[in-house]
Tab-separated table of N, CA and C in Angstrom:
chain	number	residue	atom	x	y	z
A	576	MET	N	3.929	-0.090	1.527
A	576	MET	CA	3.495	-1.345	2.109
A	576	MET	C	2.544	-2.101	1.186
A	577	PRO	N	1.723	-1.418	0.388
A	577	PRO	CA	0.843	-2.174	-0.503
A	577	PRO	C	1.612	-3.034	-1.518
A	578	GLU	N	2.653	-2.461	-2.100
A	578	GLU	CA	3.408	-3.210	-3.112
A	578	GLU	C	4.121	-4.404	-2.499
A	579	GLY	N	4.500	-4.309	-1.253
A	579	GLY	CA	5.129	-5.433	-0.576
A	579	GLY	C	4.123	-6.494	-0.173
A	580	SER	N	2.943	-6.074	0.249
A	580	SER	CA	1.930	-6.992	0.769
A	580	SER	C	1.137	-7.719	-0.309
A	581	ALA	N	0.777	-7.034	-1.355
A	581	ALA	CA	-0.179	-7.566	-2.328
A	581	ALA	C	0.292	-8.782	-3.124
A	582	PRO	N	1.543	-8.865	-3.554
A	582	PRO	CA	1.913	-10.015	-4.402
A	582	PRO	C	1.660	-11.381	-3.769
A	583	SER	N	1.846	-11.511	-2.476
A	583	SER	CA	1.623	-12.808	-1.832
A	583	SER	C	0.143	-13.136	-1.694
A	584	LEU	N	-0.714	-12.145	-1.872
A	584	LEU	CA	-2.156	-12.340	-1.723
A	584	LEU	C	-2.880	-12.386	-3.066
A	585	ALA	N	-2.245	-11.858	-4.094
A	585	ALA	CA	-2.882	-11.751	-5.415
A	585	ALA	C	-2.855	-13.083	-6.157
A	586	PRO	N	-3.833	-13.287	-7.036
A	586	PRO	CA	-3.806	-14.477	-7.885
A	586	PRO	C	-2.572	-14.461	-8.788
A	587	SER	N	-2.179	-15.610	-9.232
A	587	SER	CA	-1.039	-15.739	-10.131
A	587	SER	C	-1.242	-14.865	-11.369
A	588	GLY	N	-0.187	-14.185	-11.778
A	588	GLY	CA	-0.248	-13.368	-12.980
A	588	GLY	C	-0.661	-11.935	-12.765
A	589	VAL	N	-1.085	-11.573	-11.555
A	589	VAL	CA	-1.487	-10.197	-11.272
A	589	VAL	C	-0.236	-9.380	-10.971
A	590	LYS	N	-0.062	-8.287	-11.699
A	590	LYS	CA	1.061	-7.380	-11.476
A	590	LYS	C	0.616	-6.309	-10.488
A	591	VAL	N	1.443	-6.044	-9.507
A	591	VAL	CA	1.119	-5.066	-8.472
A	591	VAL	C	2.152	-3.946	-8.510
A	592	SER	N	1.674	-2.714	-8.517
A	592	SER	CA	2.532	-1.537	-8.425
A	592	SER	C	1.967	-0.621	-7.367
A	593	SER	N	2.832	0.181	-6.785
A	593	SER	CA	2.394	1.136	-5.783
A	593	SER	C	3.035	2.475	-6.096
A	594	ALA	N	2.256	3.539	-5.971
A	594	ALA	CA	2.763	4.880	-6.246
A	594	ALA	C	1.938	5.888	-5.469
A	595	GLY	N	2.470	7.091	-5.352
A	595	GLY	CA	1.760	8.122	-4.607
A	595	GLY	C	1.882	9.476	-5.258
A	596	SER	N	1.277	10.456	-4.615
A	596	SER	CA	1.283	11.814	-5.155
A	596	SER	C	2.522	12.594	-4.732
A	597	ALA	N	3.179	12.174	-3.664
A	597	ALA	CA	4.382	12.861	-3.189
A	597	ALA	C	5.409	11.836	-2.704
A	598	PRO	N	5.996	11.062	-3.626
A	598	PRO	CA	6.940	10.029	-3.208
A	598	PRO	C	8.205	10.628	-2.596
A	599	SER	N	8.802	9.893	-1.682
A	599	SER	CA	10.054	10.355	-1.078
A	599	SER	C	11.024	9.191	-0.950
A	600	ARG	N	10.954	8.472	0.135
A	600	ARG	CA	11.837	7.333	0.371
A	600	ARG	C	11.040	6.248	1.088
A	601	LEU	N	11.571	5.050	1.083
A	601	LEU	CA	10.926	3.996	1.867
A	601	LEU	C	11.115	4.316	3.339
A	602	ASN	N	10.057	4.230	4.084
A	602	ASN	CA	10.153	4.465	5.515
A	602	ASN	C	10.733	3.210	6.158
A	603	PRO	N	11.818	3.335	6.907
A	603	PRO	CA	12.419	2.158	7.537
A	603	PRO	C	11.449	1.398	8.438
A	604	LEU	N	10.483	2.099	9.032
A	604	LEU	CA	9.508	1.409	9.884
A	604	LEU	C	8.542	0.581	9.050
A	605	ALA	N	8.236	1.013	7.830
A	605	ALA	CA	7.401	0.216	6.929
A	605	ALA	C	8.152	-1.045	6.527
A	606	VAL	N	9.421	-0.901	6.184
A	606	VAL	CA	10.246	-2.050	5.815
A	606	VAL	C	10.307	-3.029	6.990
A	607	ARG	N	10.493	-2.506	8.181
A	607	ARG	CA	10.575	-3.351	9.388
A	607	ARG	C	9.253	-4.066	9.672
A	608	ALA	N	8.143	-3.336	9.562
A	608	ALA	CA	6.835	-3.949	9.824
A	608	ALA	C	6.553	-5.072	8.827
A	609	LEU	N	6.898	-4.871	7.578
A	609	LEU	CA	6.690	-5.926	6.578
A	609	LEU	C	7.622	-7.105	6.830
A	610	SER	N	8.860	-6.827	7.234
A	610	SER	CA	9.798	-7.935	7.478
A	610	SER	C	9.317	-8.831	8.616
A	611	GLU	N	8.558	-8.270	9.548
A	611	GLU	CA	8.026	-9.067	10.662
A	611	GLU	C	7.056	-10.149	10.192
A	612	VAL	N	6.467	-9.977	9.012
A	612	VAL	CA	5.554	-10.988	8.473
A	612	VAL	C	6.170	-11.674	7.253
A	613	GLY	N	7.504	-11.619	7.154
A	613	GLY	CA	8.212	-12.361	6.125
A	613	GLY	C	8.259	-11.702	4.748
A	614	ILE	N	8.024	-10.396	4.681
A	614	ILE	CA	8.046	-9.692	3.392
A	614	ILE	C	9.273	-8.791	3.333
A	615	ASP	N	10.110	-9.014	2.318
A	615	ASP	CA	11.290	-8.177	2.123
A	615	ASP	C	10.952	-7.073	1.131
A	616	SER	N	10.777	-5.871	1.620
A	616	SER	CA	10.454	-4.734	0.757
A	616	SER	C	11.639	-3.794	0.586
A	617	SER	N	12.810	-4.215	1.054
A	617	SER	CA	13.976	-3.332	1.030
A	617	SER	C	14.411	-2.946	-0.380
A	618	GLY	N	14.050	-3.734	-1.378
A	618	GLY	CA	14.424	-3.424	-2.755
A	618	GLY	C	13.434	-2.525	-3.465
A	619	GLN	N	12.360	-2.158	-2.815
A	619	GLN	CA	11.361	-1.290	-3.438
A	619	GLN	C	11.826	0.154	-3.398
A	620	ARG	N	11.145	0.987	-4.180
A	620	ARG	CA	11.430	2.417	-4.132
A	620	ARG	C	10.112	3.174	-4.194
A	621	SER	N	10.131	4.367	-3.674
A	621	SER	CA	8.948	5.221	-3.702
A	621	SER	C	8.790	5.779	-5.115
A	622	LYS	N	7.592	5.631	-5.684
A	622	LYS	CA	7.332	6.067	-7.062
A	622	LYS	C	6.188	7.073	-7.100
A	623	HIS	N	6.212	7.911	-8.127
A	623	HIS	CA	5.119	8.856	-8.365
A	623	HIS	C	4.068	8.182	-9.231
A	624	VAL	N	2.816	8.534	-9.037
A	624	VAL	CA	1.712	7.945	-9.794
A	624	VAL	C	1.912	8.120	-11.308
A	625	ASP	N	2.613	9.171	-11.716
A	625	ASP	CA	2.866	9.395	-13.149
A	625	ASP	C	3.779	8.332	-13.765
A	626	GLU	N	4.458	7.554	-12.935
A	626	GLU	CA	5.340	6.496	-13.436
A	626	GLU	C	4.576	5.230	-13.823
A	627	ILE	N	3.297	5.165	-13.522
A	627	ILE	CA	2.474	3.996	-13.813
A	627	ILE	C	1.665	4.289	-15.074
A	628	ALA	N	1.771	3.425	-16.066
A	628	ALA	CA	1.034	3.610	-17.320
A	628	ALA	C	-0.442	3.279	-17.109
A	629	PRO	N	-1.353	4.244	-17.275
A	629	PRO	CA	-2.780	4.009	-17.016
A	629	PRO	C	-3.372	2.859	-17.829
A	630	GLY	N	-2.907	2.655	-19.033
A	630	GLY	CA	-3.454	1.592	-19.868
A	630	GLY	C	-3.125	0.192	-19.387
A	631	ASP	N	-2.148	0.078	-18.499
A	631	ASP	CA	-1.729	-1.226	-17.974
A	631	ASP	C	-2.426	-1.587	-16.670
A	632	VAL	N	-3.352	-0.742	-16.214
A	632	VAL	CA	-3.942	-0.903	-14.883
A	632	VAL	C	-5.414	-1.286	-14.986
A	633	ASP	N	-5.780	-2.349	-14.267
A	633	ASP	CA	-7.179	-2.783	-14.221
A	633	ASP	C	-7.902	-2.261	-12.988
A	634	ALA	N	-7.155	-2.086	-11.896
A	634	ALA	CA	-7.769	-1.619	-10.649
A	634	ALA	C	-6.792	-0.720	-9.903
A	635	VAL	N	-7.339	0.310	-9.259
A	635	VAL	CA	-6.556	1.245	-8.464
A	635	VAL	C	-7.168	1.285	-7.070
A	636	VAL	N	-6.319	1.110	-6.068
A	636	VAL	CA	-6.748	1.242	-4.681
A	636	VAL	C	-6.027	2.452	-4.101
A	637	THR	N	-6.778	3.449	-3.667
A	637	THR	CA	-6.177	4.605	-3.009
A	637	THR	C	-6.319	4.450	-1.506
A	638	LEU	N	-5.286	4.858	-0.785
A	638	LEU	CA	-5.238	4.673	0.668
A	638	LEU	C	-5.263	5.974	1.439
A	639	CYS	N	-5.250	7.084	0.761
A	639	CYS	CA	-5.117	8.384	1.407
A	639	CYS	C	-6.292	8.665	2.343
A	640	ALA	N	-5.946	9.220	3.478
A	640	ALA	CA	-6.973	9.643	4.437
A	640	ALA	C	-6.844	11.147	4.652
A	641	ASP	N	-5.715	11.577	5.203
A	641	ASP	CA	-5.505	12.996	5.494
A	641	ASP	C	-4.639	13.685	4.446
A	642	GLU	N	-3.914	12.894	3.656
A	642	GLU	CA	-3.027	13.480	2.669
A	642	GLU	C	-3.728	13.617	1.320
A	643	ILE	N	-3.034	14.187	0.358
A	643	ILE	CA	-3.603	14.389	-0.977
A	643	ILE	C	-3.698	13.038	-1.680
A	644	CYS	N	-4.876	12.752	-2.182
A	644	CYS	CA	-5.109	11.499	-2.882
A	644	CYS	C	-4.745	11.703	-4.354
A	645	PRO	N	-3.868	10.875	-4.903
A	645	PRO	CA	-3.479	11.062	-6.300
A	645	PRO	C	-4.632	10.777	-7.252
A	646	VAL	N	-4.624	11.485	-8.354
A	646	VAL	CA	-5.601	11.254	-9.407
A	646	VAL	C	-4.964	10.283	-10.394
A	647	PHE	N	-5.654	9.214	-10.683
A	647	PHE	CA	-5.141	8.231	-11.630
A	647	PHE	C	-6.092	8.174	-12.808
A	648	LEU	N	-5.605	8.620	-13.952
A	648	LEU	CA	-6.433	8.633	-15.147
A	648	LEU	C	-6.424	7.266	-15.798
A	649	GLY	N	-7.422	6.966	-16.525
A	649	GLY	CA	-7.534	5.673	-17.185
A	649	GLY	C	-8.877	5.045	-16.870
A	650	LYS	N	-9.062	3.842	-17.358
A	650	LYS	CA	-10.354	3.165	-17.214
A	650	LYS	C	-10.379	2.163	-16.070
A	651	ALA	N	-9.406	2.217	-15.204
A	651	ALA	CA	-9.299	1.246	-14.117
A	651	ALA	C	-10.449	1.375	-13.121
A	652	ARG	N	-10.840	0.249	-12.559
A	652	ARG	CA	-11.802	0.234	-11.447
A	652	ARG	C	-11.123	0.890	-10.255
A	653	ARG	N	-11.857	1.715	-9.526
A	653	ARG	CA	-11.289	2.431	-8.386
A	653	ARG	C	-11.933	1.998	-7.080
A	654	VAL	N	-11.083	1.817	-6.084
A	654	VAL	CA	-11.507	1.480	-4.730
A	654	VAL	C	-10.756	2.432	-3.802
A	655	HIS	N	-11.461	3.011	-2.823
A	655	HIS	CA	-10.793	3.905	-1.877
A	655	HIS	C	-10.872	3.346	-0.463
A	656	TRP	N	-9.712	3.215	0.154
A	656	TRP	CA	-9.617	2.818	1.552
A	656	TRP	C	-8.890	3.940	2.284
A	657	GLY	N	-9.579	4.727	3.035
A	657	GLY	CA	-8.971	5.843	3.752
A	657	GLY	C	-8.223	5.388	4.981
A	658	LEU	N	-7.050	4.817	4.805
A	658	LEU	CA	-6.240	4.364	5.933
A	658	LEU	C	-5.313	5.488	6.385
A	659	PRO	N	-5.085	5.601	7.684
A	659	PRO	CA	-4.192	6.661	8.173
A	659	PRO	C	-2.756	6.401	7.718
A	660	ASP	N	-2.031	7.482	7.489
A	660	ASP	CA	-0.624	7.360	7.122
A	660	ASP	C	0.170	7.117	8.408
A	661	PRO	N	0.725	5.921	8.578
A	661	PRO	CA	1.434	5.636	9.830
A	661	PRO	C	2.700	6.461	10.001
A	662	ALA	N	3.213	7.029	8.925
A	662	ALA	CA	4.413	7.865	9.036
A	662	ALA	C	4.144	9.102	9.886
A	663	GLY	N	2.899	9.506	9.991
A	663	GLY	CA	2.553	10.681	10.780
A	663	GLY	C	2.139	10.370	12.205
A	664	ALA	N	2.259	9.115	12.600
A	664	ALA	CA	1.834	8.730	13.952
A	664	ALA	C	2.732	9.384	14.998
A	665	PRO	N	2.137	9.845	16.097
A	665	PRO	CA	2.942	10.458	17.165
A	665	PRO	C	3.612	9.393	18.029
A	666	GLY	N	4.513	9.830	18.856
A	666	GLY	CA	5.104	8.933	19.836
A	666	GLY	C	6.530	8.540	19.513
A	667	ASP	N	7.025	7.619	20.324
A	667	ASP	CA	8.395	7.143	20.146
A	667	ASP	C	8.442	6.116	19.012
A	668	GLU	N	9.611	5.590	18.738
A	668	GLU	CA	9.783	4.662	17.615
A	668	GLU	C	8.889	3.427	17.750
A	669	GLU	N	8.774	2.891	18.942
A	669	GLU	CA	7.941	1.694	19.136
A	669	GLU	C	6.471	2.017	18.879
A	670	GLY	N	6.013	3.184	19.296
A	670	GLY	CA	4.635	3.595	19.041
A	670	GLY	C	4.372	3.790	17.554
A	671	ARG	N	5.330	4.400	16.865
A	671	ARG	CA	5.189	4.587	15.415
A	671	ARG	C	5.228	3.247	14.693
A	672	LEU	N	6.107	2.338	15.146
A	672	LEU	CA	6.164	1.003	14.544
A	672	LEU	C	4.824	0.296	14.719
A	673	GLU	N	4.199	0.448	15.859
A	673	GLU	CA	2.886	-0.164	16.085
A	673	GLU	C	1.851	0.396	15.112
A	674	ALA	N	1.927	1.689	14.795
A	674	ALA	CA	1.018	2.283	13.809
A	674	ALA	C	1.242	1.634	12.439
A	675	PHE	N	2.473	1.384	12.069
A	675	PHE	CA	2.766	0.698	10.802
A	675	PHE	C	2.230	-0.727	10.832
A	676	ARG	N	2.364	-1.411	11.952
A	676	ARG	CA	1.838	-2.777	12.073
A	676	ARG	C	0.320	-2.804	11.876
A	677	GLN	N	-0.359	-1.839	12.495
A	677	GLN	CA	-1.816	-1.805	12.381
A	677	GLN	C	-2.257	-1.573	10.940
A	678	VAL	N	-1.611	-0.640	10.260
A	678	VAL	CA	-1.954	-0.384	8.859
A	678	VAL	C	-1.576	-1.582	8.002
A	679	ARG	N	-0.423	-2.180	8.256
A	679	ARG	CA	0.000	-3.389	7.524
A	679	ARG	C	-1.066	-4.480	7.637
A	680	ASP	N	-1.508	-4.750	8.845
A	680	ASP	CA	-2.471	-5.829	9.064
A	680	ASP	C	-3.821	-5.526	8.425
A	681	GLU	N	-4.279	-4.280	8.555
A	681	GLU	CA	-5.558	-3.907	7.944
A	681	GLU	C	-5.462	-3.951	6.423
A	682	LEU	N	-4.369	-3.483	5.893
A	682	LEU	CA	-4.155	-3.522	4.450
A	682	LEU	C	-4.152	-4.963	3.941
A	683	ARG	N	-3.484	-5.851	4.632
A	683	ARG	CA	-3.440	-7.263	4.218
A	683	ARG	C	-4.828	-7.902	4.296
A	684	ARG	N	-5.617	-7.558	5.320
A	684	ARG	CA	-6.988	-8.092	5.420
A	684	ARG	C	-7.827	-7.631	4.226
A	685	ARG	N	-7.738	-6.357	3.925
A	685	ARG	CA	-8.533	-5.814	2.817
A	685	ARG	C	-8.076	-6.347	1.464
A	686	LEU	N	-6.781	-6.451	1.274
A	686	LEU	CA	-6.279	-6.999	0.009
A	686	LEU	C	-6.713	-8.456	-0.171
A	687	ALA	N	-6.670	-9.230	0.896
A	687	ALA	CA	-7.095	-10.634	0.809
A	687	ALA	C	-8.556	-10.720	0.397
A	688	ARG	N	-9.404	-9.865	0.969
A	688	ARG	CA	-10.824	-9.857	0.582
A	688	ARG	C	-10.997	-9.397	-0.860
A	689	LEU	N	-10.271	-8.376	-1.248
A	689	LEU	CA	-10.358	-7.857	-2.618
A	689	LEU	C	-9.983	-8.922	-3.629
A	690	PHE	N	-8.873	-9.602	-3.411
A	690	PHE	CA	-8.442	-10.630	-4.350
A	690	PHE	C	-9.348	-11.854	-4.305
A	691	ALA	N	-9.932	-12.146	-3.165
A	691	ALA	CA	-10.853	-13.286	-3.064
A	691	ALA	C	-12.116	-13.049	-3.878
A	692	ARG	N	-12.503	-11.769	-4.053
A	692	ARG	CA	-13.691	-11.443	-4.855
A	692	ARG	C	-13.390	-11.487	-6.337
A	693	GLY	N	-12.132	-11.709	-6.696
A	693	GLY	CA	-11.807	-11.843	-8.118
A	693	GLY	C	-11.499	-10.548	-8.818
A	694	THR	N	-11.115	-9.514	-8.101
A	694	THR	CA	-10.738	-8.262	-8.753
A	694	THR	C	-9.377	-8.458	-9.384
A	695	ARG	N	-9.320	-8.298	-10.672
A	695	ARG	CA	-8.046	-8.469	-11.404
A	695	ARG	C	-7.807	-7.313	-12.298
């Protein structure tokens, strides 16, 4: 969800990548939650943090709360937001989708503030 959300909020010229410590597949509920706010993330893929070149990164935002937080080497500025992983939310599909919506909205609020402060 970060890679889908951030480009519309970032200043022009900012490249956004998203990766994790245990990539698997795009969660259909994440794709659906983003599509509700006009973001098409269906072409994205889950990537491992090792696929991102550390020298190309100015800032790293980690979102892990209960899961393993990836280590990103390099000189990038680091920010940690311990957001819950909505994929682990209990309940039926609608309840899980609501968990994705909540994380989507909180992530977009935080990204908007981050980019407004001029983090590049």
